[in-house]
Structure formats: C-alpha cells, structure tokens
mmCIF file of C-alpha atoms and ligand atoms in Angstrom:
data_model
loop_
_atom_site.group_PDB
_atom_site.id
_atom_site.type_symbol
_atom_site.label_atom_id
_atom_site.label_comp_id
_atom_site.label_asym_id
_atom_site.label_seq_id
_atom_site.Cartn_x
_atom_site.Cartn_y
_atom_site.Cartn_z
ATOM 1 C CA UNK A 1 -76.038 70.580 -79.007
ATOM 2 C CA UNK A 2 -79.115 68.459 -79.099
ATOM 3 C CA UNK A 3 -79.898 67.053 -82.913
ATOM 4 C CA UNK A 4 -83.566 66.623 -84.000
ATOM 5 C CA UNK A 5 -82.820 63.963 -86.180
ATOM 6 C CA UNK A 6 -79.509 61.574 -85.742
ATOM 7 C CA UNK A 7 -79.833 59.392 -88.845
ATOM 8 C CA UNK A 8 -81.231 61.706 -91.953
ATOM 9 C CA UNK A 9 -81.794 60.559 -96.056
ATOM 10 C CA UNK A 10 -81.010 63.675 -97.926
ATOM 11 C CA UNK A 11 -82.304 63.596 -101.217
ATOM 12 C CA UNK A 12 -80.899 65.696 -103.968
ATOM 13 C CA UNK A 13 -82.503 65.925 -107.781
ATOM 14 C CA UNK A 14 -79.932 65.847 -110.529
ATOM 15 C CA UNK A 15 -81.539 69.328 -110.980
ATOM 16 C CA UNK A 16 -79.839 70.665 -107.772
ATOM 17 C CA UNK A 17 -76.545 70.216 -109.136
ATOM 18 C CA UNK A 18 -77.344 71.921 -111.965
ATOM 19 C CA UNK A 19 -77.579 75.642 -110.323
ATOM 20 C CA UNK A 20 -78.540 78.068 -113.403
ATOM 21 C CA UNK A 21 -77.155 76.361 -116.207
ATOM 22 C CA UNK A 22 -79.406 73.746 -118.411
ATOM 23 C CA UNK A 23 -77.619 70.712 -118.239
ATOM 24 C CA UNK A 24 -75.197 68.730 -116.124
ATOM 25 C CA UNK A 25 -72.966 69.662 -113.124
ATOM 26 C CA UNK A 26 -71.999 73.107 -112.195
ATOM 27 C CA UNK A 27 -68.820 72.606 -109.996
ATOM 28 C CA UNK A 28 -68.931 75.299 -107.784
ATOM 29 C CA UNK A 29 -72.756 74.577 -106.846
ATOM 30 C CA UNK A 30 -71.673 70.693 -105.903
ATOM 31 C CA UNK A 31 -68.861 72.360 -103.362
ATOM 32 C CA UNK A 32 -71.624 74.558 -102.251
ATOM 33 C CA UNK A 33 -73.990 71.224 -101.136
ATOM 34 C CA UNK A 34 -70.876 69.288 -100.103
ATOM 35 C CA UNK A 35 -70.150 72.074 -97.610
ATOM 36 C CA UNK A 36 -73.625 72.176 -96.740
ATOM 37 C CA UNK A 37 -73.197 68.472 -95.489
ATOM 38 C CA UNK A 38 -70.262 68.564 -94.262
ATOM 39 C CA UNK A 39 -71.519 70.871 -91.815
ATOM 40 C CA UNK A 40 -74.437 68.381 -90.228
ATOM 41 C CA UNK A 41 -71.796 65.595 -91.123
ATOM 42 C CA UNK A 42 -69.606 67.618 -88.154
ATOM 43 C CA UNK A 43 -72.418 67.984 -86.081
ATOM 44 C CA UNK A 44 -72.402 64.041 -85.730
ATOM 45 C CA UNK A 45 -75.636 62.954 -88.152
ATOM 46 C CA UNK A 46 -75.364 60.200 -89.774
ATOM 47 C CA UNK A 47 -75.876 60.355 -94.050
ATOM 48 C CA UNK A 48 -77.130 59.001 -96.409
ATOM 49 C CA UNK A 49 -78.111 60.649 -99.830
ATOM 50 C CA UNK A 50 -79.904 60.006 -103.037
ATOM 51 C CA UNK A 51 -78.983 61.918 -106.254
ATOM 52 C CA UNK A 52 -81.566 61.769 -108.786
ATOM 53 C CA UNK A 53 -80.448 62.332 -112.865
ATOM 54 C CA UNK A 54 -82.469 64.971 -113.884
ATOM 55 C CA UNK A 55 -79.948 67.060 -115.069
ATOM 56 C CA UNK A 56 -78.528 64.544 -117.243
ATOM 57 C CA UNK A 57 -81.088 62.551 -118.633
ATOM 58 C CA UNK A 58 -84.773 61.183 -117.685
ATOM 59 C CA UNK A 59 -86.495 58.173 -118.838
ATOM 60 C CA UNK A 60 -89.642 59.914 -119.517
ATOM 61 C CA UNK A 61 -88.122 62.892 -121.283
ATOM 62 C CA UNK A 62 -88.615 64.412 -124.941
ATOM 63 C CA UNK A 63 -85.056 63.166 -125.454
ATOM 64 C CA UNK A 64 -86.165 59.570 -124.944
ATOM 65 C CA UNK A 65 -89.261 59.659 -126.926
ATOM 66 C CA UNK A 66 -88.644 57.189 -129.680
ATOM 67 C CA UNK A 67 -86.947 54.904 -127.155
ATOM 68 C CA UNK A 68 -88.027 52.042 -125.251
ATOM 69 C CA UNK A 69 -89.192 53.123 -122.099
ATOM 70 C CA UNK A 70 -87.295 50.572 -120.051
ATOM 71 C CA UNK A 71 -83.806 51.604 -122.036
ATOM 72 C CA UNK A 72 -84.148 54.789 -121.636
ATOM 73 C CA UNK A 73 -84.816 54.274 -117.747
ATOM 74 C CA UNK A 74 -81.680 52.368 -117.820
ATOM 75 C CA UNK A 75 -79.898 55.536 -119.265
ATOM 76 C CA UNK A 76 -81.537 57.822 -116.543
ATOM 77 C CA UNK A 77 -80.148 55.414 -113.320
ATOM 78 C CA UNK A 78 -76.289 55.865 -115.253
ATOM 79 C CA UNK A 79 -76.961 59.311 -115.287
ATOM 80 C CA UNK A 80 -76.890 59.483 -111.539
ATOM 81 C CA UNK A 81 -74.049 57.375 -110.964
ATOM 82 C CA UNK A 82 -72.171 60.373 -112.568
ATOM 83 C CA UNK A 83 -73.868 62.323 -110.212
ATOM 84 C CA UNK A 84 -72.948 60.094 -107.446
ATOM 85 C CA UNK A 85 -69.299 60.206 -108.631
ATOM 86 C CA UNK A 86 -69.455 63.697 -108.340
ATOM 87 C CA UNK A 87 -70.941 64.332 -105.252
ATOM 88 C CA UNK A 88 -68.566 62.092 -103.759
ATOM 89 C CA UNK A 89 -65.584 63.745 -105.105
ATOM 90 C CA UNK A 90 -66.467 67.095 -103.675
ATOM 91 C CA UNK A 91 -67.238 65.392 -99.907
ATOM 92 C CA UNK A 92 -63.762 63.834 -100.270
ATOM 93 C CA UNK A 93 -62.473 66.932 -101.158
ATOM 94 C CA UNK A 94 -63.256 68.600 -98.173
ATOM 95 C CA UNK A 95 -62.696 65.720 -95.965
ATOM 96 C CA UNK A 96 -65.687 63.603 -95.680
ATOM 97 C CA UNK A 97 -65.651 60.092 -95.907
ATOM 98 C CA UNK A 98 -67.960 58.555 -98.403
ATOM 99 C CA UNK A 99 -69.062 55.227 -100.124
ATOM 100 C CA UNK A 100 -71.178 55.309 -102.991
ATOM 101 C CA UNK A 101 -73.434 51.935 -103.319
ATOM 102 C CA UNK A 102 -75.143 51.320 -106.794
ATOM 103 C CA UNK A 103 -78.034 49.265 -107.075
ATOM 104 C CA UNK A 104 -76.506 48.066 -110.450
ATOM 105 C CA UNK A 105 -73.603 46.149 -110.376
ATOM 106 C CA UNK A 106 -70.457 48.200 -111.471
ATOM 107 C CA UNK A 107 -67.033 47.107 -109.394
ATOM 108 C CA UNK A 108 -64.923 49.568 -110.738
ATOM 109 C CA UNK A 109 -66.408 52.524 -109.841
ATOM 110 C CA UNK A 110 -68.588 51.675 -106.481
ATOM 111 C CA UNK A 111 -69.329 49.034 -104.299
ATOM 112 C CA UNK A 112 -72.737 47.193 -105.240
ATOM 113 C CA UNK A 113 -75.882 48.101 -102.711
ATOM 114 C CA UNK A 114 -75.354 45.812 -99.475
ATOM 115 C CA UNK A 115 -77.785 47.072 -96.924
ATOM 116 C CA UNK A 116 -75.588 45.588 -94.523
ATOM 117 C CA UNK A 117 -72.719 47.034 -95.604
ATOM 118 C CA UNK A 118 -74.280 50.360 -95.667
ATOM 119 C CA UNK A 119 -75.537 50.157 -92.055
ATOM 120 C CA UNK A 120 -71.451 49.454 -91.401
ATOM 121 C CA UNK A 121 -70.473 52.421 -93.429
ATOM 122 C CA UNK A 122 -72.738 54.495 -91.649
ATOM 123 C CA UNK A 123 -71.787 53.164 -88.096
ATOM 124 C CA UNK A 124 -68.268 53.651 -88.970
ATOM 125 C CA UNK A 125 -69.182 57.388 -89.619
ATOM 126 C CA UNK A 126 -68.891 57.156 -93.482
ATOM 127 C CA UNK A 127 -71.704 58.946 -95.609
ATOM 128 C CA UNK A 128 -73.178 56.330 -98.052
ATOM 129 C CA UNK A 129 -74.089 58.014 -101.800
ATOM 130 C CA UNK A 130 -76.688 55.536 -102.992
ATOM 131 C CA UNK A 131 -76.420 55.334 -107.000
ATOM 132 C CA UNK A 132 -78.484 54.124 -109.830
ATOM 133 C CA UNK A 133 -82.011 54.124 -108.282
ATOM 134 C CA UNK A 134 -83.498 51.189 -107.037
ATOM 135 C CA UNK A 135 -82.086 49.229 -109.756
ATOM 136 C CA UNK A 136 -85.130 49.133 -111.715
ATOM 137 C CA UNK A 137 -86.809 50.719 -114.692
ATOM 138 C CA UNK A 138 -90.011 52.398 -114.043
ATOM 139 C CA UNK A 139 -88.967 54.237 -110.672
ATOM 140 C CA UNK A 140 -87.504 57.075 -109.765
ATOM 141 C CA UNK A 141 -85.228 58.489 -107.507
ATOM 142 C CA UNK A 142 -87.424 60.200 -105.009
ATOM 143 C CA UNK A 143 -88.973 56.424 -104.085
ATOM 144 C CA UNK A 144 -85.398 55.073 -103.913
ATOM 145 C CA UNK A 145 -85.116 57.743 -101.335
ATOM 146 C CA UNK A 146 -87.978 56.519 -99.498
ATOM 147 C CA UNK A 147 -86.582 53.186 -99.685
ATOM 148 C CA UNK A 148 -83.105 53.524 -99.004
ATOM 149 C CA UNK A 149 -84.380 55.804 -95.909
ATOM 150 C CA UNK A 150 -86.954 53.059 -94.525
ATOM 151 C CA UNK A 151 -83.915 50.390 -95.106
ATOM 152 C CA UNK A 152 -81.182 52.219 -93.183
ATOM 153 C CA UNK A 153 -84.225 53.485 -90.381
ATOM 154 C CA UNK A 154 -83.718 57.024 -91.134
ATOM 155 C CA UNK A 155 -85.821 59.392 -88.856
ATOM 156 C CA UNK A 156 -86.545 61.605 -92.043
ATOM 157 C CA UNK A 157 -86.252 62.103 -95.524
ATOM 158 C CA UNK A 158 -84.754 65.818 -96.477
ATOM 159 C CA UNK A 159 -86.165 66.230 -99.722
ATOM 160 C CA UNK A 160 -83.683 69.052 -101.104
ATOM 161 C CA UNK A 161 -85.462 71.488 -103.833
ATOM 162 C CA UNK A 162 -84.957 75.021 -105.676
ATOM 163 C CA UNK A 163 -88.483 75.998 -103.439
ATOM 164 C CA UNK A 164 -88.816 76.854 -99.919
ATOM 165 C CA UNK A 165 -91.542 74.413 -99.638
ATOM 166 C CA UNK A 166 -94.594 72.915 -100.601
ATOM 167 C CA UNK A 167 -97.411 75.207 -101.981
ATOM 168 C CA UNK A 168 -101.215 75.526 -102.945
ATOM 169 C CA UNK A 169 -100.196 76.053 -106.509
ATOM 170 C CA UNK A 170 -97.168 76.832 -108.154
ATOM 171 C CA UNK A 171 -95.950 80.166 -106.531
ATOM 172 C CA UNK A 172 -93.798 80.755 -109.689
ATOM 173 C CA UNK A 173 -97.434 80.631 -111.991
ATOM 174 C CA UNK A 174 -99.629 81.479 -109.363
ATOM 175 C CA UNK A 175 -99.381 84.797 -106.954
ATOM 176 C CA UNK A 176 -101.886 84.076 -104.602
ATOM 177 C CA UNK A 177 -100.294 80.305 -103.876
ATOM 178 C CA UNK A 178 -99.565 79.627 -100.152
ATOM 179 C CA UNK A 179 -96.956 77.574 -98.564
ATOM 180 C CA UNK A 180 -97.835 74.987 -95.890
ATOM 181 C CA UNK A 181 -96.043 74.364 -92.761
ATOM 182 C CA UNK A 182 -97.408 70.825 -92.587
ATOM 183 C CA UNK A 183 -99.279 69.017 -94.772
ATOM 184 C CA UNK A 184 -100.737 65.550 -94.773
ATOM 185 C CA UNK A 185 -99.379 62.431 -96.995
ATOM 186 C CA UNK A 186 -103.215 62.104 -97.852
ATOM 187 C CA UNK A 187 -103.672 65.437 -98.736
ATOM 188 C CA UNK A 188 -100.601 65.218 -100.836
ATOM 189 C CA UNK A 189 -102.055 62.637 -103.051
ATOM 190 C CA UNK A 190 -105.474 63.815 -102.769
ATOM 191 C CA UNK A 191 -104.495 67.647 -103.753
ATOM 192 C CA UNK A 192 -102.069 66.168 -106.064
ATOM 193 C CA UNK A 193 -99.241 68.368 -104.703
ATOM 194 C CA UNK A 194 -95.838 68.289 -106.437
ATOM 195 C CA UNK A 195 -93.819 66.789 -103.519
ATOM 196 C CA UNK A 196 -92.677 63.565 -104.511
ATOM 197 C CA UNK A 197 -94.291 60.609 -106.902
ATOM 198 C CA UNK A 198 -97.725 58.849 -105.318
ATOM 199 C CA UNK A 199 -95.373 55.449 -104.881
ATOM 200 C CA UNK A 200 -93.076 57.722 -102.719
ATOM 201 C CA UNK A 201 -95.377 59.190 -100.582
ATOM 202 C CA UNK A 202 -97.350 56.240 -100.275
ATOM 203 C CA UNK A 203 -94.112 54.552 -99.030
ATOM 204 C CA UNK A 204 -93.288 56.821 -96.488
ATOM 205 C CA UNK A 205 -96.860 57.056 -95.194
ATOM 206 C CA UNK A 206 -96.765 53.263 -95.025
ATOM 207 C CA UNK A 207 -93.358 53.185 -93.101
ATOM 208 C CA UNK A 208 -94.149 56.645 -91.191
ATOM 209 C CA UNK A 209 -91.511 58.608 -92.513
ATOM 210 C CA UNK A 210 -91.605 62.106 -92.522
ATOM 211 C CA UNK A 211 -90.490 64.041 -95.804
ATOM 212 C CA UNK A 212 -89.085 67.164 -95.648
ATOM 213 C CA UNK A 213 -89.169 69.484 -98.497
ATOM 214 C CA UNK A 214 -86.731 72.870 -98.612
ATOM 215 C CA UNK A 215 -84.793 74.918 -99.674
ATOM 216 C CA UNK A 216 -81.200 73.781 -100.532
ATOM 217 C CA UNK A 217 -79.386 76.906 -101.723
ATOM 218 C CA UNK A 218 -80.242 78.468 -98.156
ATOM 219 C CA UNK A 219 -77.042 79.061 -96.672
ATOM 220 C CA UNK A 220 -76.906 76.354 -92.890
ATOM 221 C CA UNK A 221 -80.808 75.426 -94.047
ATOM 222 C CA UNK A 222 -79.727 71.471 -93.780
ATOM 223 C CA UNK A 223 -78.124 72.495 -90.465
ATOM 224 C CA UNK A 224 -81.332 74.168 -89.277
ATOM 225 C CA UNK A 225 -83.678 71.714 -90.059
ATOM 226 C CA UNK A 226 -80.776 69.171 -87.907
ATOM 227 C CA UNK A 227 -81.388 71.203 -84.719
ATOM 228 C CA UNK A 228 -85.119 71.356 -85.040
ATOM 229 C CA UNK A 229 -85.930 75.165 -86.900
ATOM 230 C CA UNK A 230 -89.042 74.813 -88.999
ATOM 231 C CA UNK A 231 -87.803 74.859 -92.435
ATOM 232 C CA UNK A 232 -89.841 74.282 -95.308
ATOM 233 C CA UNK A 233 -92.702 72.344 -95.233
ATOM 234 C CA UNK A 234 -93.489 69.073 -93.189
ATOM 235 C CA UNK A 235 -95.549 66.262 -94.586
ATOM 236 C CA UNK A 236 -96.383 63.587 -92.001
ATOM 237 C CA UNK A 237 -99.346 62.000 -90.219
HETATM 238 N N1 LIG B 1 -84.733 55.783 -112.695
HETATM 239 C C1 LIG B 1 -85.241 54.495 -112.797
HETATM 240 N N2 LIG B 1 -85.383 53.738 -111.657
HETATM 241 C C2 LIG B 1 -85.070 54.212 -110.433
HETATM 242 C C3 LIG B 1 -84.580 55.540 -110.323
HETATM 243 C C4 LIG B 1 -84.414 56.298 -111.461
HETATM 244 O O1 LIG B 1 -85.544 54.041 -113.885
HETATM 245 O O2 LIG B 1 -85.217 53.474 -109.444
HETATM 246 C C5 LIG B 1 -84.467 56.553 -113.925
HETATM 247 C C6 LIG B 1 -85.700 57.218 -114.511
HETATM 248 O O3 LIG B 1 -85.585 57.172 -115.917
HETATM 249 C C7 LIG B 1 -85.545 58.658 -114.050
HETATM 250 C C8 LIG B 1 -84.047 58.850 -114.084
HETATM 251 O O4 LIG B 1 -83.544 57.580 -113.664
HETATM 252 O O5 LIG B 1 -86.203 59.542 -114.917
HETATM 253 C C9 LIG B 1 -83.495 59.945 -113.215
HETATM 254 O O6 LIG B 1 -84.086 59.910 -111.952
HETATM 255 P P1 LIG B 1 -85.101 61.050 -111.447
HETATM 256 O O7 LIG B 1 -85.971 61.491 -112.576
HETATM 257 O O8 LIG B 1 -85.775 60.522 -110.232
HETATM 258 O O9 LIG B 1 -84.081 62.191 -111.076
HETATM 259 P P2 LIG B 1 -84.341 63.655 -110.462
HETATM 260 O O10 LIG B 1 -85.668 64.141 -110.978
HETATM 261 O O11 LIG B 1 -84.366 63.509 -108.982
HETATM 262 O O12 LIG B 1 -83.172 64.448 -110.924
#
C-alpha cells in the first residue's frame, strides 16, 4: 500500500486523553489512541508524538492565577511527562516500541531530548514520545510539535482534536459555521482561527509544514489521513 506521508508528528492535547471526564487520564480512551497508532505504526510510518498537559494542569489557567507565570509553566511541562508515561505504557502494552525524550532532564523516568538519538530511535522503528515541551516556560505544546516535527523532517504535523476540523466559527456556538478543507497559514493568523498558537503556525509556515487538524476519536481516521483520504482540514501554502 502506498503511504502519503512516511515520517508523521502526531500531536495529542492532554485534553484527548481525557475523553468525557474533567480531569486527567481516562484509561480506556489512551488504549483507544494507542490502538489507533499502532495501526499506522504497522503500516510502516514512522512516529513521533507530542502530548500536551491540558488535562492536568496549564500555566495560564485559573488554577495558576496567584502563581508566577514561569512556575506554573514549569508545573504544566510535568504534567505531560505523566502523560507521556502514560501513553507509552499503553503502546508497550500492545506491542509498540517506544522512547519517551524529555526536554527536561529526568534519568529515571526517560531519556533526555537528543535529536540524534531520536532520529536513531526512529530509524530503528521505535516511536519517540517527546515530553515536557520545549523545555521552556512561555510555550506550549502545539509549537513543540512544530519543532520537534521540523527537527526530525516530518512530512506533516497531525494535529489530533475532539473537532473534525477547522471552522468559520465555533460550530458548537455557532450553527451556520463552516468547515474548511484547506485553509491558508495566513489566513489562520489573519482570521484568528483556533488551530494552533500564532508561534506555531508561524513555525510551520516558515519550515513548510503542513498541519493537519482532525478528528481523533474517528475510528482508522489516523490511518486514513496515512493513505491520503481527506480528513479534516488542511492548512498549508
Ligand atoms: N508548557 C510550557 N512550555 C512548553 C510546553 C508547555 O511552559 O514548551 C506548559 C504551559 O504551561 C502549558 C502546559 O505546559 O500550558 C501544558 O501544555 P499545553 O497547554 O500546550 O497542553 P495541551 O493544551 O496540548 O493539553
């Protein structure tokens, strides 16, 4: 079967692990995702994801208001290390190999972020979990996606959401909002679209990296999107 993309970064917001509940990790939805990957991990691609910490705690949140921003940052890049953790345990589980790298230094639970040694993981067929952001306060996970991807020369970034896509408006507030196809990084900014943060976009217009935004819960929609179907929306160009 011929793949669309060979070498993808699948991005994942702490959210998505969260399925219906309010907070933190609901088991069965992780083996749901991990079997999701395994599936284009069988087909051949080559992985690499970023979980985000969402659903465990956010630097700019209510619950870090009367903290200092770059603490509470620090809090939010733990948060998906235990995400990481998890995500890893349910690929092992089902018999995918896995590294996770963390930008931040912590030996006894992952390796620390070698780009080089991720470029080996991934040639050795390994899927490489990258944990704890880019390292630094002030980011977020969606432009350590766009990072990680442009560092390992991934042909796409899979940006994993509870929507099919992006839209005009929000299609939960708004009935007459429309879903694009494609859409432009420009227009993204310009319309102010929720996709991703303006530094993440801007990144992956500067390094010419598509984003792809869909639906995870769709049963194979990861698998689709490997062998070319239009899911979700496009932005490029
Ligand atoms: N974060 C950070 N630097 C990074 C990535 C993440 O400081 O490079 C912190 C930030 O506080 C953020 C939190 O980690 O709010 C969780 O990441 P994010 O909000 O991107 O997670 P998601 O929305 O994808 O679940």
């Amino acid at each position: 079967m011929s793949l669309k993309y060979n070498r993808i970064l699948l991005k994942l917001s702490g959210e998505a692990l969260m399925g219906e509940q309010n907070y933190g990790i609901d088991g069965d939805v992780v083996k749901f995702i991990a079997q999701e990957i395994k599936d284009v991990y069988d087909m051949g691609v080559s992985i690499g994801i970023v979980v985000g910490g969402g659903n465990i705690f956010r630097g700019v949140s209510e619950s870090a208001k009367d903290m200092d921003r770059v603490s509470a940052d620090y809090m939010g890049m733990l948060a998906t290390v235990i995400n990481s953790l998890a995500l890893q345990n349910a690929l092992e589980n089902i018999g995918v190999p896995t590294r996770v790298q963390t930008a931040i230094e912590m030996r006894q639970i992952a390796e620390p972020y070698i780009r080089r040694r991720a470029m080996r993981h991934l040639e050795k067929g390994r899927v490489v979990i990258f944990g704890a952001g880019t390292g630094n306060p002030y980011f977020t996970t969606d432009t350590t996606a766009t990072l990680r991807a442009s560092e390992i020369n991934a042909e796409v970034v899979l940006k994993a959401t509870k929507v099919d896509g992006v839209y005009t408006a929000d299609p939960k507030k708004d009935t007459n909002a429309v879903k694009f196809d494609t859409v432009t990084y420009l227009d993204v900014l310009n319309r102010n679209l929720k996709v991703m943060d303006s530094t993440a976009i801007s990144m992956c217009m500067d390094n010419k990296i598509p984003i792809i935004v869909f639906d995870l819960y769709g049963k194979e929609n990861l698998k689709k999107i490997i062998i070319g179907e239009k899911i979700g929306t496009i932005v490029e160009g």
